[in-house]
Amino acid sequence: MDQIRLGVIGSGYWGPNLIRNFVEINAAELIIVSDLNQERLWHINNRYPFISVTNDYRKFFTMQLDAVAIATPPATHYQIAKECLLNDLHVLVEKPLTLSAINAQELIDIAAARNLTLMVGHTFEYHPAVRALKELIQSGELGRIYYIDGVRANLGLFQRDLNVLWDLATHDISILLYILEQEPISVSVQGMACVFEGVHDIAYLHMTFPEKILAHIRLSWLDPAKVRRTTIVGSKKMAVYDDVESIEKIRIYDKGVEVPPYTDTYEEFKLSYRYGDIVIPHIGPSEPLNIECRHFLESIINHSVPQSSGEVGLKVVKVLEAAERSLANSGSQEFLVDSEVAINAEIAA
Amino acid sequence: MDQIRLGVIGSGYWGPNLIRNFVEINAAELIIVSDLNQERLWHINNRYPFISVTNDYRKFFTMQLDAVAIATPPATHYQIAKECLLNDLHVLVEKPLTLSAINAQELIDIAAARNLTLMVGHTFEYHPAVRALKELIQSGELGRIYYIDGVRANLGLFQRDLNVLWDLATHDISILLYILEQEPISVSVQGMACVFEGVHDIAYLHMTFPEKILAHIRLSWLDPAKVRRTTIVGSKKMAVYDDVESIEKIRIYDKGVEVPPYTDTYEEFKLSYRYGDIVIPHIGPSEPLNIECRHFLESIINHSVPQSSGEVGLKVVKVLEAAERSLANSGSQEFLVDSEVAINAEIAA
Amino acid sequence: MDQIRLGVIGSGYWGPNLIRNFVEINAAELIIVSDLNQERLWHINNRYPFISVTNDYRKFFTMQLDAVAIATPPATHYQIAKECLLNDLHVLVEKPLTLSAINAQELIDIAAARNLTLMVGHTFEYHPAVRALKELIQSGELGRIYYIDGVRANLGLFQRDLNVLWDLATHDISILLYILEQEPISVSVQGMACVFEGVHDIAYLHMTFPEKILAHIRLSWLDPAKVRRTTIVGSKKMAVYDDVESIEKIRIYDKGVEVPPYTDTYEEFKLSYRYGDIVIPHIGPSEPLNIECRHFLESIINHSVPQSSGEVGLKVVKVLEAAERSLANSGSQEFLVDSEVAINAEIAA
Amino acid sequence: MDQIRLGVIGSGYWGPNLIRNFVEINAAELIIVSDLNQERLWHINNRYPFISVTNDYRKFFTMQLDAVAIATPPATHYQIAKECLLNDLHVLVEKPLTLSAINAQELIDIAAARNLTLMVGHTFEYHPAVRALKELIQSGELGRIYYIDGVRANLGLFQRDLNVLWDLATHDISILLYILEQEPISVSVQGMACVFEGVHDIAYLHMTFPEKILAHIRLSWLDPAKVRRTTIVGSKKMAVYDDVESIEKIRIYDKGVEVPPYTDTYEEFKLSYRYGDIVIPHIGPSEPLNIECRHFLESIINHSVPQSSGEVGLKVVKVLEAAERSLANSGSQEFLVDSEVAINAEIAA
């Protein structure tokens, strides 16, 4: 394969970033872009006159393409991705993969049957800072992980067909699954539809993971300041990942609490605090989306399973489905894996 | 009354601040300090040789005092405050007032029967920044309040007899009751005992208030950085109160979302965002505890009900009790007021 | 004129930004780009295959162009701009206009004689935040201006043919001339060549303006953090412009000192400080370079004098020349305007 | 000697901090405080009823004291310190030691003749963060020091008898002498009297040290925000000391520039930048003044030369005198040591 012949479906909010990156990557040739909105197509045409444009992505299927990247509204992911797979195109689809686990499983099955690459655009999995976080956790440098607290908030793009969970939590769930290498046992959510009835614009997502790790994510489209912060507290060290910072994205605090071996009397009960240096590791300035796009192309070329494969996308969708059930259920605790495993885990905890 | 003759019980972590303030306020004469720990008494004696010290607060009852301030561990508040009231002393007791609503009610009743002032040390109610927040809300400047998000976290003083709720949430609950002039309808809490089994050191406290206001507070004794932040989101403006900032404690964001009157088609669904100036109002540098101590003395002198009266302390204890029930119940939603009111409020919502 | 036919000379560090903007502006058609470096041309060709490329800008003169934008090393500005003007092209040249006032004057004269637009790329004059600063000063909101302190520092691109003054101070000088609507009377500079002998990489630029306004700029290519901060202190209010901030670029402090009318005794000498609110005005997110490029095209179309005209560029070069003399002279005070004006100004001060 | 019997002269702005610390240190007994202002004495009496007060410090000389601490206006330091020394008291005097080098030398001589401790209150020399900075420099961790940039600015206490140099620069000069273990060769200052004629409220202090180290300090009583920042740039690493930060006072940047061995052609001229981690070392929370007070007492007890001895105070005064000459001379470069040494240093540079 010389260059992978590529089409992009959707050039609204996120699509132009995919287009810009694929234009710059030599391994791909971006042939065509589709969008329902004629104005967007004119814009793309003006910017990249060498790329064809169309308002019907089905035109792609006659153009000898190898692959497509889909950046349309989430509700359309399943249908469009399915058509593309059935037309033997490798597919990169924006997150969330689909709006239901059943649909996600169907896409996975089609891709497997036809030997096609199916990848989800979990961009943060390709972020050098998130990869550094994963390394901190998996190397044991932070010690045993106690809890993870995340905030993803700003005055955000409201949507009508999707709430803040499907829009924002997707990022955090994919980050957590990636850095912890675990899936949550249970999920509960509390939220509110402040502005537009029926569409939750704020939500608090609570997850329990195996080994008693707790994760809590605050999500908001209705916040005065942009916040993108993840705090990871371990028994040895603590780390904060602040994606709003342009350079100093990760801080590692050599801070902790040491519990005394026994505490016979009240006076003896003294925890010892450890205060140490803070280290801000140097994180290179690579663009995560560029790494993601290259990874998609390499997965096609090497016939290898991409990191954010369809299966990973399905896992994230399952968490989101459970979160939706909890939201509909006044914040009930919803278990994710088959009940036996979950109950055993609970008992152990 | 010339000067109010005062004793302070407890000179450990917080007591010295009470002592310093009462020494500087002319309306009071600080006569005596008690503590079980002889070392603390030596320290006080060295610093303030003109103040008597004792390891038995019952000695106070023979010294013609008018009032006491109690800064002992919370588990002892009820017993000590009761004795003091029964010995006809006006009482300022540190927060939380007691560890149970029944005990709090008993103290209120004794104080009322004997015509004594009973006040709780909800220091934040006397904080100029919190008072400015209340004014922002009550004047309508923020519009209808959608939600309040709070964080109170640091590498904090672990305690054995009390969890993070009783230690830290007391502050936030008293702030919310004060600025909203409302009590929550329901409470739910999720938390974890990371370091010391049985003592929760992190907790997420979720409260619903009348008129659909939601409040969510993150509490942690196990955090790399000190965070004291309250975000208030209203339909007109948004405000952030950051108590870690030394000068710029409050920011008012002229930011909001305007919903269009109708949305027939998808294209028509466009929320309009309003971005405006940020204002950081000048907040004077008064010490809240000094204002609180003066208010206690004035309440005694004027026979007036203090702002953070025993009744207010009781309301906070009731919320904490409900929060404890929820924590014991895997995060169940616990209703606070009699069920009919709560259910009606839920139905209306 | 339908669309202005345009060429860009130089596609190294800054050129690609000009290219990107002119591609997106409808009033221009970007025909051709030149660069001596073949690799840069390949890059441009890959990104914008519809634009011709060449390694000889003289090829432009046969292509019926209307205008050029020059983004080559400063030492080449004069020669290239002159050739372009003599070939009847309107010219936008990057800052600094030239490396000597004589050369700048010659370009101005040629452009005037041939009725061509000559504009310098003082991008900050087109920055919404700088325009807001100018409005704050010129409206009198800050009161009488006492002094301006600036810092422009980072671990910066070292150059061999130019020192930090010509590279960085150009920005600050053009900002000051623009917002104060004045030229400095005198200049002095202290600096050091830390890394590379003979090329100053840090410098402190001191300027006096009429009406006793003092300006001081710290410039450094050798600093641990990126700093872009301008503090303006007036008799009524103070303002800080921080260009590193992504959103909150300007802060207006309602702070000041009021001098008592007379001070007979020591006790009477008490200045009264005024502390008030801080306001962070909303600044829209427009890209200054885009505004600059449009302004260049409009100046051509309307035969109007551009804001950052050749004359403005000349004034900045004169300040830089005086600064160079001071640097060579151990920080001597160098006067800018003819000595009589300067001396009168000094006497008045 | 059991406890050192101590008096404090001056209880205005700084005196109360000395009083508070000496009360808490067991090695001293604070006997008496003097102040011309009766109100201040009442305040001290109310706060510390066990300390005698007087409005005539000469009363000290009859009270069998061992030592005094002087916190009066700088113009009075010389006269009061001299009288105290002549009455055989060890002396800690606030900075600056005196307002002239001649006076400082006289105090040093008297103290030497009478075998008394003379110490200046250069508090920052006892600051754990400044000591950490010194260690960074002296250990060679930063490499060769290129330059030091300092800022000390806020809306500050104006004074009538002293300008901003004597008030603020004293701190920076004492810090520089301490951490560099060198004295400057030359000084030049540019400043302005913005608010009160004849009293400079802003100044830029420029110093050259041996080995080509340059230091530049911005000083302002007229600034919107409190800034206390020192940047030290070395050939290996860079450090920033920010005293406004409550916890993270020092940041060490593993950043630098590496010059290539030769640069034959333009293309070969490429500096290589090194970007690495940032480390924020843990600095304990000790109060510098407390360390300083203890050091004064220890110097008396051990008959040892204190760190910030009279001689050190004299060196700082000499720099301030030279700075004053420069200010009076439109920013002339003033040499500090005898001219031969200075000229040789210049030639070598």
mmCIF file of N, CA and C in Angstrom, chain B residues 34-124:
data_model
loop_
_atom_site.group_PDB
_atom_site.id
_atom_site.type_symbol
_atom_site.label_atom_id
_atom_site.label_comp_id
_atom_site.label_asym_id
_atom_site.label_seq_id
_atom_site.Cartn_x
_atom_site.Cartn_y
_atom_site.Cartn_z
ATOM 1 N N SER B 34 -8.370 26.404 80.277
ATOM 2 C CA SER B 34 -8.131 25.035 80.764
ATOM 3 C C SER B 34 -7.752 24.116 79.616
ATOM 4 N N ASP B 35 -6.971 23.114 79.940
ATOM 5 C CA ASP B 35 -6.613 22.075 78.968
ATOM 6 C C ASP B 35 -6.142 20.857 79.759
ATOM 7 N N LEU B 36 -6.392 19.676 79.203
ATOM 8 C CA LEU B 36 -5.940 18.457 79.888
ATOM 9 C C LEU B 36 -4.433 18.281 79.753
ATOM 10 N N ASN B 37 -3.889 18.887 78.713
ATOM 11 C CA ASN B 37 -2.473 18.715 78.399
ATOM 12 C C ASN B 37 -1.633 19.792 79.079
ATOM 13 N N GLN B 38 -0.775 19.339 79.986
ATOM 14 C CA GLN B 38 0.003 20.288 80.791
ATOM 15 C C GLN B 38 0.944 21.130 79.912
ATOM 16 N N GLU B 39 1.466 20.506 78.879
ATOM 17 C CA GLU B 39 2.373 21.240 77.992
ATOM 18 C C GLU B 39 1.694 22.433 77.340
ATOM 19 N N ARG B 40 0.466 22.224 76.904
ATOM 20 C CA ARG B 40 -0.274 23.324 76.290
ATOM 21 C C ARG B 40 -0.474 24.452 77.303
ATOM 22 N N LEU B 41 -0.738 24.085 78.540
ATOM 23 C CA LEU B 41 -0.949 25.112 79.569
ATOM 24 C C LEU B 41 0.331 25.902 79.805
ATOM 25 N N TRP B 42 1.471 25.187 79.839
ATOM 26 C CA TRP B 42 2.734 25.912 80.005
ATOM 27 C C TRP B 42 2.927 26.919 78.873
ATOM 28 N N HIS B 43 2.613 26.442 77.665
ATOM 29 C CA HIS B 43 2.759 27.315 76.506
ATOM 30 C C HIS B 43 1.893 28.571 76.663
ATOM 31 N N ILE B 44 0.653 28.380 77.060
ATOM 32 C CA ILE B 44 -0.252 29.530 77.231
ATOM 33 C C ILE B 44 0.271 30.431 78.350
ATOM 34 N N ASN B 45 0.727 29.819 79.397
ATOM 35 C CA ASN B 45 1.219 30.578 80.547
ATOM 36 C C ASN B 45 2.433 31.427 80.165
ATOM 37 N N ASN B 46 3.296 30.858 79.357
ATOM 38 C CA ASN B 46 4.487 31.574 78.902
ATOM 39 C C ASN B 46 4.099 32.775 78.046
ATOM 40 N N ARG B 47 3.115 32.537 77.183
ATOM 41 C CA ARG B 47 2.696 33.552 76.215
ATOM 42 C C ARG B 47 1.835 34.620 76.878
ATOM 43 N N TYR B 48 0.975 34.196 77.794
ATOM 44 C CA TYR B 48 0.010 35.110 78.431
ATOM 45 C C TYR B 48 0.069 34.907 79.943
ATOM 46 N N PRO B 49 1.136 35.366 80.609
ATOM 47 C CA PRO B 49 1.311 35.058 82.039
ATOM 48 C C PRO B 49 0.200 35.623 82.920
ATOM 49 N N PHE B 50 -0.568 36.559 82.371
ATOM 50 C CA PHE B 50 -1.625 37.195 83.179
ATOM 51 C C PHE B 50 -2.926 36.399 83.153
ATOM 52 N N ILE B 51 -2.963 35.308 82.406
ATOM 53 C CA ILE B 51 -4.159 34.465 82.358
ATOM 54 C C ILE B 51 -3.922 33.240 83.233
ATOM 55 N N SER B 52 -4.902 32.919 84.072
ATOM 56 C CA SER B 52 -4.785 31.702 84.883
ATOM 57 C C SER B 52 -4.947 30.473 83.994
ATOM 58 N N VAL B 53 -4.343 29.381 84.412
ATOM 59 C CA VAL B 53 -4.531 28.132 83.672
ATOM 60 C C VAL B 53 -4.891 27.018 84.647
ATOM 61 N N THR B 54 -5.592 26.014 84.113
ATOM 62 C CA THR B 54 -6.004 24.895 84.951
ATOM 63 C C THR B 54 -6.195 23.682 84.067
ATOM 64 N N ASN B 55 -6.102 22.482 84.658
ATOM 65 C CA ASN B 55 -6.446 21.323 83.841
ATOM 66 C C ASN B 55 -7.849 20.812 84.163
ATOM 67 N N ASP B 56 -8.602 21.580 84.923
ATOM 68 C CA ASP B 56 -9.984 21.181 85.217
ATOM 69 C C ASP B 56 -10.917 22.365 84.981
ATOM 70 N N TYR B 57 -11.684 22.270 83.906
ATOM 71 C CA TYR B 57 -12.548 23.412 83.580
ATOM 72 C C TYR B 57 -13.619 23.649 84.621
ATOM 73 N N ARG B 58 -13.863 22.649 85.460
ATOM 74 C CA ARG B 58 -14.902 22.857 86.494
ATOM 75 C C ARG B 58 -14.490 23.949 87.483
ATOM 76 N N LYS B 59 -13.190 24.196 87.524
ATOM 77 C CA LYS B 59 -12.716 25.301 88.353
ATOM 78 C C LYS B 59 -13.340 26.632 87.921
ATOM 79 N N PHE B 60 -13.706 26.718 86.624
ATOM 80 C CA PHE B 60 -14.303 27.952 86.093
ATOM 81 C C PHE B 60 -15.556 28.353 86.883
ATOM 82 N N PHE B 61 -16.256 27.308 87.368
ATOM 83 C CA PHE B 61 -17.592 27.562 87.898
ATOM 84 C C PHE B 61 -17.569 28.302 89.225
ATOM 85 N N THR B 62 -16.390 28.457 89.770
ATOM 86 C CA THR B 62 -16.266 29.143 91.070
ATOM 87 C C THR B 62 -15.630 30.521 90.882
ATOM 88 N N MET B 63 -15.484 30.951 89.639
ATOM 89 C CA MET B 63 -14.662 32.143 89.413
ATOM 90 C C MET B 63 -15.441 33.356 88.947
ATOM 91 N N GLN B 64 -16.731 33.316 89.106
ATOM 92 C CA GLN B 64 -17.555 34.480 88.745
ATOM 93 C C GLN B 64 -17.408 34.843 87.264
ATOM 94 N N LEU B 65 -17.279 33.816 86.406
ATOM 95 C CA LEU B 65 -17.198 34.107 84.972
ATOM 96 C C LEU B 65 -18.601 34.392 84.419
ATOM 97 N N ASP B 66 -18.613 35.078 83.297
ATOM 98 C CA ASP B 66 -19.870 35.302 82.582
ATOM 99 C C ASP B 66 -20.047 34.301 81.442
ATOM 100 N N ALA B 67 -18.928 33.927 80.828
ATOM 101 C CA ALA B 67 -19.043 33.172 79.574
ATOM 102 C C ALA B 67 -17.838 32.275 79.365
ATOM 103 N N VAL B 68 -18.048 31.239 78.538
ATOM 104 C CA VAL B 68 -16.924 30.384 78.130
ATOM 105 C C VAL B 68 -16.935 30.185 76.617
ATOM 106 N N ALA B 69 -15.741 29.909 76.128
ATOM 107 C CA ALA B 69 -15.613 29.467 74.740
ATOM 108 C C ALA B 69 -15.005 28.079 74.795
ATOM 109 N N ILE B 70 -15.625 27.131 74.087
ATOM 110 C CA ILE B 70 -15.228 25.729 74.182
ATOM 111 C C ILE B 70 -14.583 25.287 72.870
ATOM 112 N N ALA B 71 -13.322 24.871 72.941
ATOM 113 C CA ALA B 71 -12.596 24.427 71.742
ATOM 114 C C ALA B 71 -11.951 23.085 72.011
ATOM 115 N N THR B 72 -12.775 22.145 72.478
ATOM 116 C CA THR B 72 -12.306 20.790 72.797
ATOM 117 C C THR B 72 -12.694 19.851 71.656
ATOM 118 N N PRO B 73 -12.247 18.584 71.692
ATOM 119 C CA PRO B 73 -12.684 17.657 70.638
ATOM 120 C C PRO B 73 -14.212 17.578 70.572
ATOM 121 N N PRO B 74 -14.768 17.462 69.368
ATOM 122 C CA PRO B 74 -16.222 17.495 69.185
ATOM 123 C C PRO B 74 -16.980 16.519 70.079
ATOM 124 N N ALA B 75 -16.414 15.358 70.338
ATOM 125 C CA ALA B 75 -17.134 14.360 71.134
ATOM 126 C C ALA B 75 -17.430 14.856 72.548
ATOM 127 N N THR B 76 -16.697 15.856 72.992
ATOM 128 C CA THR B 76 -16.887 16.368 74.358
ATOM 129 C C THR B 76 -17.760 17.618 74.401
ATOM 130 N N HIS B 77 -18.122 18.156 73.238
ATOM 131 C CA HIS B 77 -18.860 19.430 73.218
ATOM 132 C C HIS B 77 -20.134 19.389 74.064
ATOM 133 N N TYR B 78 -20.928 18.328 73.832
ATOM 134 C CA TYR B 78 -22.224 18.268 74.492
ATOM 135 C C TYR B 78 -22.083 18.317 76.008
ATOM 136 N N GLN B 79 -21.224 17.443 76.532
ATOM 137 C CA GLN B 79 -21.102 17.327 77.984
ATOM 138 C C GLN B 79 -20.587 18.622 78.603
ATOM 139 N N ILE B 80 -19.542 19.178 78.009
ATOM 140 C CA ILE B 80 -18.924 20.378 78.584
ATOM 141 C C ILE B 80 -19.862 21.577 78.450
ATOM 142 N N ALA B 81 -20.478 21.714 77.275
ATOM 143 C CA ALA B 81 -21.376 22.856 77.077
ATOM 144 C C ALA B 81 -22.546 22.782 78.055
ATOM 145 N N LYS B 82 -23.039 21.578 78.252
ATOM 146 C CA LYS B 82 -24.177 21.392 79.160
ATOM 147 C C LYS B 82 -23.811 21.829 80.581
ATOM 148 N N GLU B 83 -22.681 21.355 81.047
ATOM 149 C CA GLU B 83 -22.236 21.738 82.399
ATOM 150 C C GLU B 83 -22.098 23.250 82.522
ATOM 151 N N CYS B 84 -21.531 23.847 81.492
ATOM 152 C CA CYS B 84 -21.316 25.298 81.546
ATOM 153 C C CYS B 84 -22.645 26.035 81.605
ATOM 154 N N LEU B 85 -23.589 25.589 80.749
ATOM 155 C CA LEU B 85 -24.906 26.237 80.757
ATOM 156 C C LEU B 85 -25.577 26.054 82.116
ATOM 157 N N LEU B 86 -25.448 24.858 82.681
ATOM 158 C CA LEU B 86 -26.084 24.588 83.972
ATOM 159 C C LEU B 86 -25.420 25.395 85.091
ATOM 160 N N ASN B 87 -24.204 25.857 84.813
ATOM 161 C CA ASN B 87 -23.551 26.757 85.761
ATOM 162 C C ASN B 87 -23.713 28.212 85.344
ATOM 163 N N ASP B 88 -24.740 28.443 84.500
ATOM 164 C CA ASP B 88 -25.133 29.802 84.128
ATOM 165 C C ASP B 88 -24.077 30.606 83.382
ATOM 166 N N LEU B 89 -23.342 29.904 82.544
ATOM 167 C CA LEU B 89 -22.376 30.606 81.685
ATOM 168 C C LEU B 89 -22.918 30.666 80.258
ATOM 169 N N HIS B 90 -22.751 31.823 79.628
ATOM 170 C CA HIS B 90 -23.005 31.907 78.189
ATOM 171 C C HIS B 90 -21.955 31.070 77.480
ATOM 172 N N VAL B 91 -22.369 30.436 76.385
ATOM 173 C CA VAL B 91 -21.463 29.456 75.770
ATOM 174 C C VAL B 91 -21.255 29.729 74.272
ATOM 175 N N LEU B 92 -19.984 29.819 73.901
ATOM 176 C CA LEU B 92 -19.592 29.745 72.483
ATOM 177 C C LEU B 92 -18.887 28.413 72.319
ATOM 178 N N VAL B 93 -19.455 27.535 71.477
ATOM 179 C CA VAL B 93 -18.847 26.216 71.320
ATOM 180 C C VAL B 93 -18.414 26.039 69.870
ATOM 181 N N GLU B 94 -17.243 25.443 69.718
ATOM 182 C CA GLU B 94 -16.738 25.219 68.372
ATOM 183 C C GLU B 94 -17.674 24.318 67.583
ATOM 184 N N LYS B 95 -17.577 24.375 66.290
ATOM 185 C CA LYS B 95 -18.392 23.532 65.420
ATOM 186 C C LYS B 95 -17.760 22.145 65.351
ATOM 187 N N PRO B 96 -18.509 21.064 65.179
ATOM 188 C CA PRO B 96 -19.971 21.045 65.206
ATOM 189 C C PRO B 96 -20.487 21.174 66.642
ATOM 190 N N LEU B 97 -21.686 21.715 66.760
ATOM 191 C CA LEU B 97 -22.261 21.963 68.095
ATOM 192 C C LEU B 97 -22.201 20.699 68.946
ATOM 193 N N THR B 98 -22.708 19.609 68.408
ATOM 194 C CA THR B 98 -22.663 18.307 69.097
ATOM 195 C C THR B 98 -22.538 17.243 68.021
ATOM 196 N N LEU B 99 -22.520 15.987 68.444
ATOM 197 C CA LEU B 99 -22.473 14.900 67.455
ATOM 198 C C LEU B 99 -23.847 14.273 67.235
ATOM 199 N N SER B 100 -24.884 14.823 67.889
ATOM 200 C CA SER B 100 -26.236 14.324 67.610
ATOM 201 C C SER B 100 -27.238 15.452 67.782
ATOM 202 N N ALA B 101 -28.309 15.331 67.010
ATOM 203 C CA ALA B 101 -29.352 16.360 67.045
ATOM 204 C C ALA B 101 -30.042 16.392 68.406
ATOM 205 N N ILE B 102 -30.205 15.234 68.999
ATOM 206 C CA ILE B 102 -30.869 15.183 70.312
ATOM 207 C C ILE B 102 -30.078 15.983 71.336
ATOM 208 N N ASN B 103 -28.778 15.771 71.340
ATOM 209 C CA ASN B 103 -27.934 16.530 72.272
ATOM 210 C C ASN B 103 -27.976 18.022 71.978
ATOM 211 N N ALA B 104 -27.963 18.372 70.706
ATOM 212 C CA ALA B 104 -27.991 19.788 70.343
ATOM 213 C C ALA B 104 -29.288 20.426 70.849
ATOM 214 N N GLN B 105 -30.391 19.704 70.642
ATOM 215 C CA GLN B 105 -31.695 20.241 71.078
ATOM 216 C C GLN B 105 -31.695 20.446 72.590
ATOM 217 N N GLU B 106 -31.097 19.520 73.311
ATOM 218 C CA GLU B 106 -31.072 19.641 74.780
ATOM 219 C C GLU B 106 -30.308 20.903 75.196
ATOM 220 N N LEU B 107 -29.161 21.149 74.542
ATOM 221 C CA LEU B 107 -28.394 22.364 74.878
ATOM 222 C C LEU B 107 -29.225 23.624 74.597
ATOM 223 N N ILE B 108 -29.909 23.611 73.449
ATOM 224 C CA ILE B 108 -30.751 24.762 73.088
ATOM 225 C C ILE B 108 -31.802 24.988 74.161
ATOM 226 N N ASP B 109 -32.423 23.902 74.599
ATOM 227 C CA ASP B 109 -33.502 24.021 75.585
ATOM 228 C C ASP B 109 -32.973 24.555 76.924
ATOM 229 N N ILE B 110 -31.814 24.040 77.339
ATOM 230 C CA ILE B 110 -31.250 24.522 78.610
ATOM 231 C C ILE B 110 -30.924 26.009 78.507
ATOM 232 N N ALA B 111 -30.289 26.398 77.392
ATOM 233 C CA ALA B 111 -29.915 27.803 77.230
ATOM 234 C C ALA B 111 -31.158 28.684 77.268
ATOM 235 N N ALA B 112 -32.218 28.221 76.577
ATOM 236 C CA ALA B 112 -33.447 29.010 76.521
ATOM 237 C C ALA B 112 -34.061 29.151 77.915
ATOM 238 N N ALA B 113 -34.095 28.049 78.641
ATOM 239 C CA ALA B 113 -34.719 28.054 79.964
ATOM 240 C C ALA B 113 -33.996 29.003 80.912
ATOM 241 N N ARG B 114 -32.687 29.122 80.731
ATOM 242 C CA ARG B 114 -31.897 29.932 81.652
ATOM 243 C C ARG B 114 -31.550 31.297 81.061
ATOM 244 N N ASN B 115 -32.099 31.554 79.870
ATOM 245 C CA ASN B 115 -31.875 32.874 79.267
ATOM 246 C C ASN B 115 -30.391 33.126 78.957
ATOM 247 N N LEU B 116 -29.732 32.072 78.495
ATOM 248 C CA LEU B 116 -28.295 32.193 78.201
ATOM 249 C C LEU B 116 -28.057 32.198 76.692
ATOM 250 N N THR B 117 -26.992 32.838 76.289
ATOM 251 C CA THR B 117 -26.592 32.819 74.880
ATOM 252 C C THR B 117 -25.869 31.515 74.583
ATOM 253 N N LEU B 118 -26.343 30.825 73.536
ATOM 254 C CA LEU B 118 -25.645 29.630 73.051
ATOM 255 C C LEU B 118 -25.301 29.895 71.589
ATOM 256 N N MET B 119 -24.022 29.874 71.281
ATOM 257 C CA MET B 119 -23.585 30.199 69.921
ATOM 258 C C MET B 119 -22.573 29.149 69.464
ATOM 259 N N VAL B 120 -22.613 28.826 68.175
ATOM 260 C CA VAL B 120 -21.667 27.854 67.603
ATOM 261 C C VAL B 120 -20.630 28.606 66.776
ATOM 262 N N GLY B 121 -19.430 28.111 66.791
ATOM 263 C CA GLY B 121 -18.341 28.798 66.089
ATOM 264 C C GLY B 121 -18.305 28.500 64.595
ATOM 265 N N HIS B 122 -19.387 28.813 63.901
ATOM 266 C CA HIS B 122 -19.392 28.683 62.431
ATOM 267 C C HIS B 122 -18.646 29.885 61.856
ATOM 268 N N THR B 123 -17.340 29.815 61.909
ATOM 269 C CA THR B 123 -16.525 30.993 61.603
ATOM 270 C C THR B 123 -16.806 31.575 60.226
ATOM 271 N N PHE B 124 -17.071 30.700 59.254
ATOM 272 C CA PHE B 124 -17.250 31.206 57.889
ATOM 273 C C PHE B 124 -18.471 32.118 57.742
#
